[in-house]
Amino acid sequence: MIDCSVTEMDAILSTFGTEVQVLVCHWHIRRAWEKKVKQIKSSISTVDSKALRKKARVYLSSLMYAKDPEEFDVKWNEFRQCHLVEDITFYTYMFAYYYPKREKWSKVWREGIHFHTNNLIGSWHNQLKTHYLKKTRKHRIDYI
């Protein structure tokens, strides 16, 4: 499981091929989405902008937690119809960057996966750096 890094994903796939399943961390993907959601603006009013942002968050959650591919497709089409009218920029962003790799972030294609974030790995790295490496800045193997 990785952050939203295309470079990291390409490196893993070029090294291991199709033998591994690369997944994107839900926490990192939601953070990336939230940055874009905050840019959604209605031409009518601030209240409408807030309502549109709220609607986008609901659609994104329903896409992330869809139960099967058919439900995902229905939710995606609803999302598309809403945002093609309301905010085509946000839809274009989602279609270009996230729709092609939907198998890596939607629970539909994560059967048997129990963890959906890589926060435990981050915590482990922190423990390693803090307690075992004693916060040293020299991480070369000959200094450890």
PDB file of C-alpha atoms in Angstrom:
ATOM      1  CA  MET A   1       0.000   0.000   0.000  1.00  0.00           C
ATOM      2  CA  ILE A   2       1.390   3.359  -1.026  1.00  0.00           C
ATOM      3  CA  ASP A   3       0.555   7.046  -0.938  1.00  0.00           C
ATOM      4  CA  CYS A   4      -0.815   8.635  -4.114  1.00  0.00           C
ATOM      5  CA  SER A   5       2.580   8.611  -5.847  1.00  0.00           C
ATOM      6  CA  VAL A   6       2.456   7.614  -9.511  1.00  0.00           C
ATOM      7  CA  THR A   7       6.259   7.345  -9.557  1.00  0.00           C
ATOM      8  CA  GLU A   8       6.231   4.918  -6.645  1.00  0.00           C
ATOM      9  CA  MET A   9       3.453   2.874  -8.257  1.00  0.00           C
ATOM     10  CA  ASP A  10       5.332   2.681 -11.584  1.00  0.00           C
ATOM     11  CA  ALA A  11       8.543   1.627  -9.810  1.00  0.00           C
ATOM     12  CA  ILE A  12       6.787  -1.197  -7.950  1.00  0.00           C
ATOM     13  CA  LEU A  13       5.013  -2.434 -11.073  1.00  0.00           C
ATOM     14  CA  SER A  14       8.139  -2.279 -13.237  1.00  0.00           C
ATOM     15  CA  THR A  15      10.078  -4.238 -10.595  1.00  0.00           C
ATOM     16  CA  PHE A  16       7.509  -6.860  -9.609  1.00  0.00           C
ATOM     17  CA  GLY A  17       5.106  -6.825 -12.571  1.00  0.00           C
ATOM     18  CA  THR A  18       1.619  -8.181 -12.081  1.00  0.00           C
ATOM     19  CA  GLU A  19       2.691 -10.461  -9.220  1.00  0.00           C
ATOM     20  CA  VAL A  20       1.811  -7.743  -6.703  1.00  0.00           C
ATOM     21  CA  GLN A  21      -1.333  -5.765  -6.085  1.00  0.00           C
ATOM     22  CA  VAL A  22      -0.564  -2.090  -5.517  1.00  0.00           C
ATOM     23  CA  LEU A  23      -3.168  -0.311  -3.393  1.00  0.00           C
ATOM     24  CA  VAL A  24      -3.471   3.362  -2.568  1.00  0.00           C
ATOM     25  CA  CYS A  25      -3.857   4.406   1.070  1.00  0.00           C
ATOM     26  CA  HIS A  26      -7.362   5.686   1.817  1.00  0.00           C
ATOM     27  CA  TRP A  27      -6.076   8.374   4.175  1.00  0.00           C
ATOM     28  CA  HIS A  28      -3.693   9.799   1.556  1.00  0.00           C
ATOM     29  CA  ILE A  29      -6.226   9.654  -1.242  1.00  0.00           C
ATOM     30  CA  ARG A  30      -8.889  11.379   0.881  1.00  0.00           C
ATOM     31  CA  ARG A  31      -6.382  14.107   1.736  1.00  0.00           C
ATOM     32  CA  ALA A  32      -5.625  14.642  -1.960  1.00  0.00           C
ATOM     33  CA  TRP A  33      -9.340  14.716  -2.775  1.00  0.00           C
ATOM     34  CA  GLU A  34     -10.046  17.189   0.023  1.00  0.00           C
ATOM     35  CA  LYS A  35      -7.544  19.671  -1.423  1.00  0.00           C
ATOM     36  CA  LYS A  36      -9.471  19.603  -4.704  1.00  0.00           C
ATOM     37  CA  VAL A  37     -12.904  19.604  -3.055  1.00  0.00           C
ATOM     38  CA  LYS A  38     -11.999  22.839  -1.264  1.00  0.00           C
ATOM     39  CA  GLN A  39     -11.467  24.454  -4.679  1.00  0.00           C
ATOM     40  CA  ILE A  40     -15.046  23.743  -5.824  1.00  0.00           C
ATOM     41  CA  LYS A  41     -16.909  27.011  -6.228  1.00  0.00           C
ATOM     42  CA  SER A  42     -20.425  27.773  -7.338  1.00  0.00           C
ATOM     43  CA  SER A  43     -21.017  30.765  -9.558  1.00  0.00           C
ATOM     44  CA  ILE A  44     -24.168  31.549  -7.569  1.00  0.00           C
ATOM     45  CA  SER A  45     -23.180  31.917  -3.895  1.00  0.00           C
ATOM     46  CA  THR A  46     -20.970  30.747  -1.050  1.00  0.00           C
ATOM     47  CA  VAL A  47     -23.840  28.706   0.387  1.00  0.00           C
ATOM     48  CA  ASP A  48     -24.169  26.876  -2.929  1.00  0.00           C
ATOM     49  CA  SER A  49     -20.416  26.268  -2.984  1.00  0.00           C
ATOM     50  CA  LYS A  50     -20.555  24.676   0.468  1.00  0.00           C
ATOM     51  CA  ALA A  51     -23.493  22.492  -0.574  1.00  0.00           C
ATOM     52  CA  LEU A  52     -21.657  21.412  -3.728  1.00  0.00           C
ATOM     53  CA  ARG A  53     -18.541  20.520  -1.705  1.00  0.00           C
ATOM     54  CA  LYS A  54     -20.637  18.505   0.724  1.00  0.00           C
ATOM     55  CA  LYS A  55     -22.273  16.671  -2.166  1.00  0.00           C
ATOM     56  CA  ALA A  56     -18.846  15.912  -3.679  1.00  0.00           C
ATOM     57  CA  ARG A  57     -17.636  14.419  -0.377  1.00  0.00           C
ATOM     58  CA  VAL A  58     -20.725  12.188  -0.195  1.00  0.00           C
ATOM     59  CA  TYR A  59     -20.181  10.966  -3.767  1.00  0.00           C
ATOM     60  CA  LEU A  60     -16.487  10.294  -3.127  1.00  0.00           C
ATOM     61  CA  SER A  61     -17.272   8.273   0.008  1.00  0.00           C
ATOM     62  CA  SER A  62     -19.902   6.261  -1.816  1.00  0.00           C
ATOM     63  CA  LEU A  63     -17.385   5.513  -4.578  1.00  0.00           C
ATOM     64  CA  MET A  64     -14.666   4.520  -2.111  1.00  0.00           C
ATOM     65  CA  TYR A  65     -16.966   2.220  -0.123  1.00  0.00           C
ATOM     66  CA  ALA A  66     -19.105   0.762  -2.939  1.00  0.00           C
ATOM     67  CA  LYS A  67     -19.967  -2.911  -2.426  1.00  0.00           C
ATOM     68  CA  ASP A  68     -19.695  -4.169  -6.014  1.00  0.00           C
ATOM     69  CA  PRO A  69     -18.649  -2.951  -9.485  1.00  0.00           C
ATOM     70  CA  GLU A  70     -22.270  -2.283 -10.512  1.00  0.00           C
ATOM     71  CA  GLU A  71     -22.849  -0.038  -7.489  1.00  0.00           C
ATOM     72  CA  PHE A  72     -19.579   1.739  -8.243  1.00  0.00           C
ATOM     73  CA  ASP A  73     -20.672   2.360 -11.854  1.00  0.00           C
ATOM     74  CA  VAL A  74     -24.070   3.698 -10.745  1.00  0.00           C
ATOM     75  CA  LYS A  75     -22.444   6.028  -8.194  1.00  0.00           C
ATOM     76  CA  TRP A  76     -19.834   7.160 -10.730  1.00  0.00           C
ATOM     77  CA  ASN A  77     -22.560   8.025 -13.256  1.00  0.00           C
ATOM     78  CA  GLU A  78     -24.478   9.989 -10.608  1.00  0.00           C
ATOM     79  CA  PHE A  79     -21.272  11.813  -9.679  1.00  0.00           C
ATOM     80  CA  ARG A  80     -20.549  12.517 -13.361  1.00  0.00           C
ATOM     81  CA  GLN A  81     -24.044  13.870 -14.061  1.00  0.00           C
ATOM     82  CA  CYS A  82     -23.926  16.157 -11.027  1.00  0.00           C
ATOM     83  CA  HIS A  83     -20.444  17.558 -11.585  1.00  0.00           C
ATOM     84  CA  LEU A  84     -20.644  17.894 -15.358  1.00  0.00           C
ATOM     85  CA  VAL A  85     -23.386  20.420 -14.679  1.00  0.00           C
ATOM     86  CA  GLU A  86     -22.124  21.953 -11.431  1.00  0.00           C
ATOM     87  CA  ASP A  87     -18.310  21.865 -11.667  1.00  0.00           C
ATOM     88  CA  ILE A  88     -16.736  20.264 -14.715  1.00  0.00           C
ATOM     89  CA  THR A  89     -13.211  21.037 -13.466  1.00  0.00           C
ATOM     90  CA  PHE A  90     -13.566  18.719 -10.481  1.00  0.00           C
ATOM     91  CA  TYR A  91     -15.090  15.954 -12.597  1.00  0.00           C
ATOM     92  CA  THR A  92     -12.269  16.297 -15.157  1.00  0.00           C
ATOM     93  CA  TYR A  93      -9.701  15.990 -12.353  1.00  0.00           C
ATOM     94  CA  MET A  94     -11.358  12.861 -10.942  1.00  0.00           C
ATOM     95  CA  PHE A  95     -11.801  11.298 -14.379  1.00  0.00           C
ATOM     96  CA  ALA A  96      -8.194  11.938 -15.425  1.00  0.00           C
ATOM     97  CA  TYR A  97      -6.406  10.973 -12.196  1.00  0.00           C
ATOM     98  CA  TYR A  98      -8.597   8.592 -10.217  1.00  0.00           C
ATOM     99  CA  TYR A  99     -11.063   6.814 -12.487  1.00  0.00           C
ATOM    100  CA  PRO A 100      -8.312   4.916 -14.399  1.00  0.00           C
ATOM    101  CA  LYS A 101      -6.889   3.547 -11.129  1.00  0.00           C
ATOM    102  CA  ARG A 102     -10.191   2.929  -9.353  1.00  0.00           C
ATOM    103  CA  GLU A 103      -9.146  -0.701  -8.677  1.00  0.00           C
ATOM    104  CA  LYS A 104      -6.384   0.646  -6.442  1.00  0.00           C
ATOM    105  CA  TRP A 105      -8.544   2.795  -4.141  1.00  0.00           C
ATOM    106  CA  SER A 106     -12.164   1.581  -4.146  1.00  0.00           C
ATOM    107  CA  LYS A 107     -13.077  -1.167  -1.676  1.00  0.00           C
ATOM    108  CA  VAL A 108     -14.876  -2.972  -4.502  1.00  0.00           C
ATOM    109  CA  TRP A 109     -11.553  -4.334  -5.712  1.00  0.00           C
ATOM    110  CA  ARG A 110      -9.968  -4.827  -2.260  1.00  0.00           C
ATOM    111  CA  GLU A 111     -11.534  -8.135  -1.385  1.00  0.00           C
ATOM    112  CA  GLY A 112      -9.871  -9.738   1.626  1.00  0.00           C
ATOM    113  CA  ILE A 113      -7.943  -6.580   2.527  1.00  0.00           C
ATOM    114  CA  HIS A 114      -8.395  -5.586   6.178  1.00  0.00           C
ATOM    115  CA  PHE A 115      -6.286  -2.433   6.330  1.00  0.00           C
ATOM    116  CA  HIS A 116      -6.995   0.493   4.022  1.00  0.00           C
ATOM    117  CA  THR A 117      -4.364   2.942   5.233  1.00  0.00           C
ATOM    118  CA  ASN A 118      -0.607   2.726   5.590  1.00  0.00           C
ATOM    119  CA  ASN A 119      -0.654   4.602   8.915  1.00  0.00           C
ATOM    120  CA  LEU A 120       0.599   1.525  10.805  1.00  0.00           C
ATOM    121  CA  ILE A 121       3.683   1.436   8.587  1.00  0.00           C
ATOM    122  CA  GLY A 122       4.251   5.143   9.248  1.00  0.00           C
ATOM    123  CA  SER A 123       3.975   4.510  12.965  1.00  0.00           C
ATOM    124  CA  TRP A 124       6.440   1.621  12.737  1.00  0.00           C
ATOM    125  CA  HIS A 125       8.918   3.814  10.831  1.00  0.00           C
ATOM    126  CA  ASN A 126       8.592   6.459  13.535  1.00  0.00           C
ATOM    127  CA  GLN A 127       9.344   3.873  16.238  1.00  0.00           C
ATOM    128  CA  LEU A 128      12.341   2.614  14.261  1.00  0.00           C
ATOM    129  CA  LYS A 129      13.746   6.112  13.757  1.00  0.00           C
ATOM    130  CA  THR A 130      13.041   7.324  17.304  1.00  0.00           C
ATOM    131  CA  HIS A 131      13.955   4.343  19.470  1.00  0.00           C
ATOM    132  CA  TYR A 132      16.412   2.308  17.442  1.00  0.00           C
ATOM    133  CA  LEU A 133      18.173   4.922  15.352  1.00  0.00           C
ATOM    134  CA  LYS A 134      18.038   7.450  18.219  1.00  0.00           C
ATOM    135  CA  LYS A 135      16.888  10.246  15.893  1.00  0.00           C
ATOM    136  CA  THR A 136      20.247  10.270  14.161  1.00  0.00           C
ATOM    137  CA  ARG A 137      20.447  12.136  10.871  1.00  0.00           C
ATOM    138  CA  LYS A 138      23.086   9.743   9.493  1.00  0.00           C
ATOM    139  CA  HIS A 139      21.066   6.806   8.183  1.00  0.00           C
ATOM    140  CA  ARG A 140      23.878   5.166   6.232  1.00  0.00           C
ATOM    141  CA  ILE A 141      24.399   1.524   7.093  1.00  0.00           C
ATOM    142  CA  ASP A 142      28.048   2.102   8.100  1.00  0.00           C
ATOM    143  CA  TYR A 143      26.899   4.603  10.787  1.00  0.00           C
ATOM    144  CA  ILE A 144      24.143   2.438  12.286  1.00  0.00           C
TER     145      ILE A 144
END
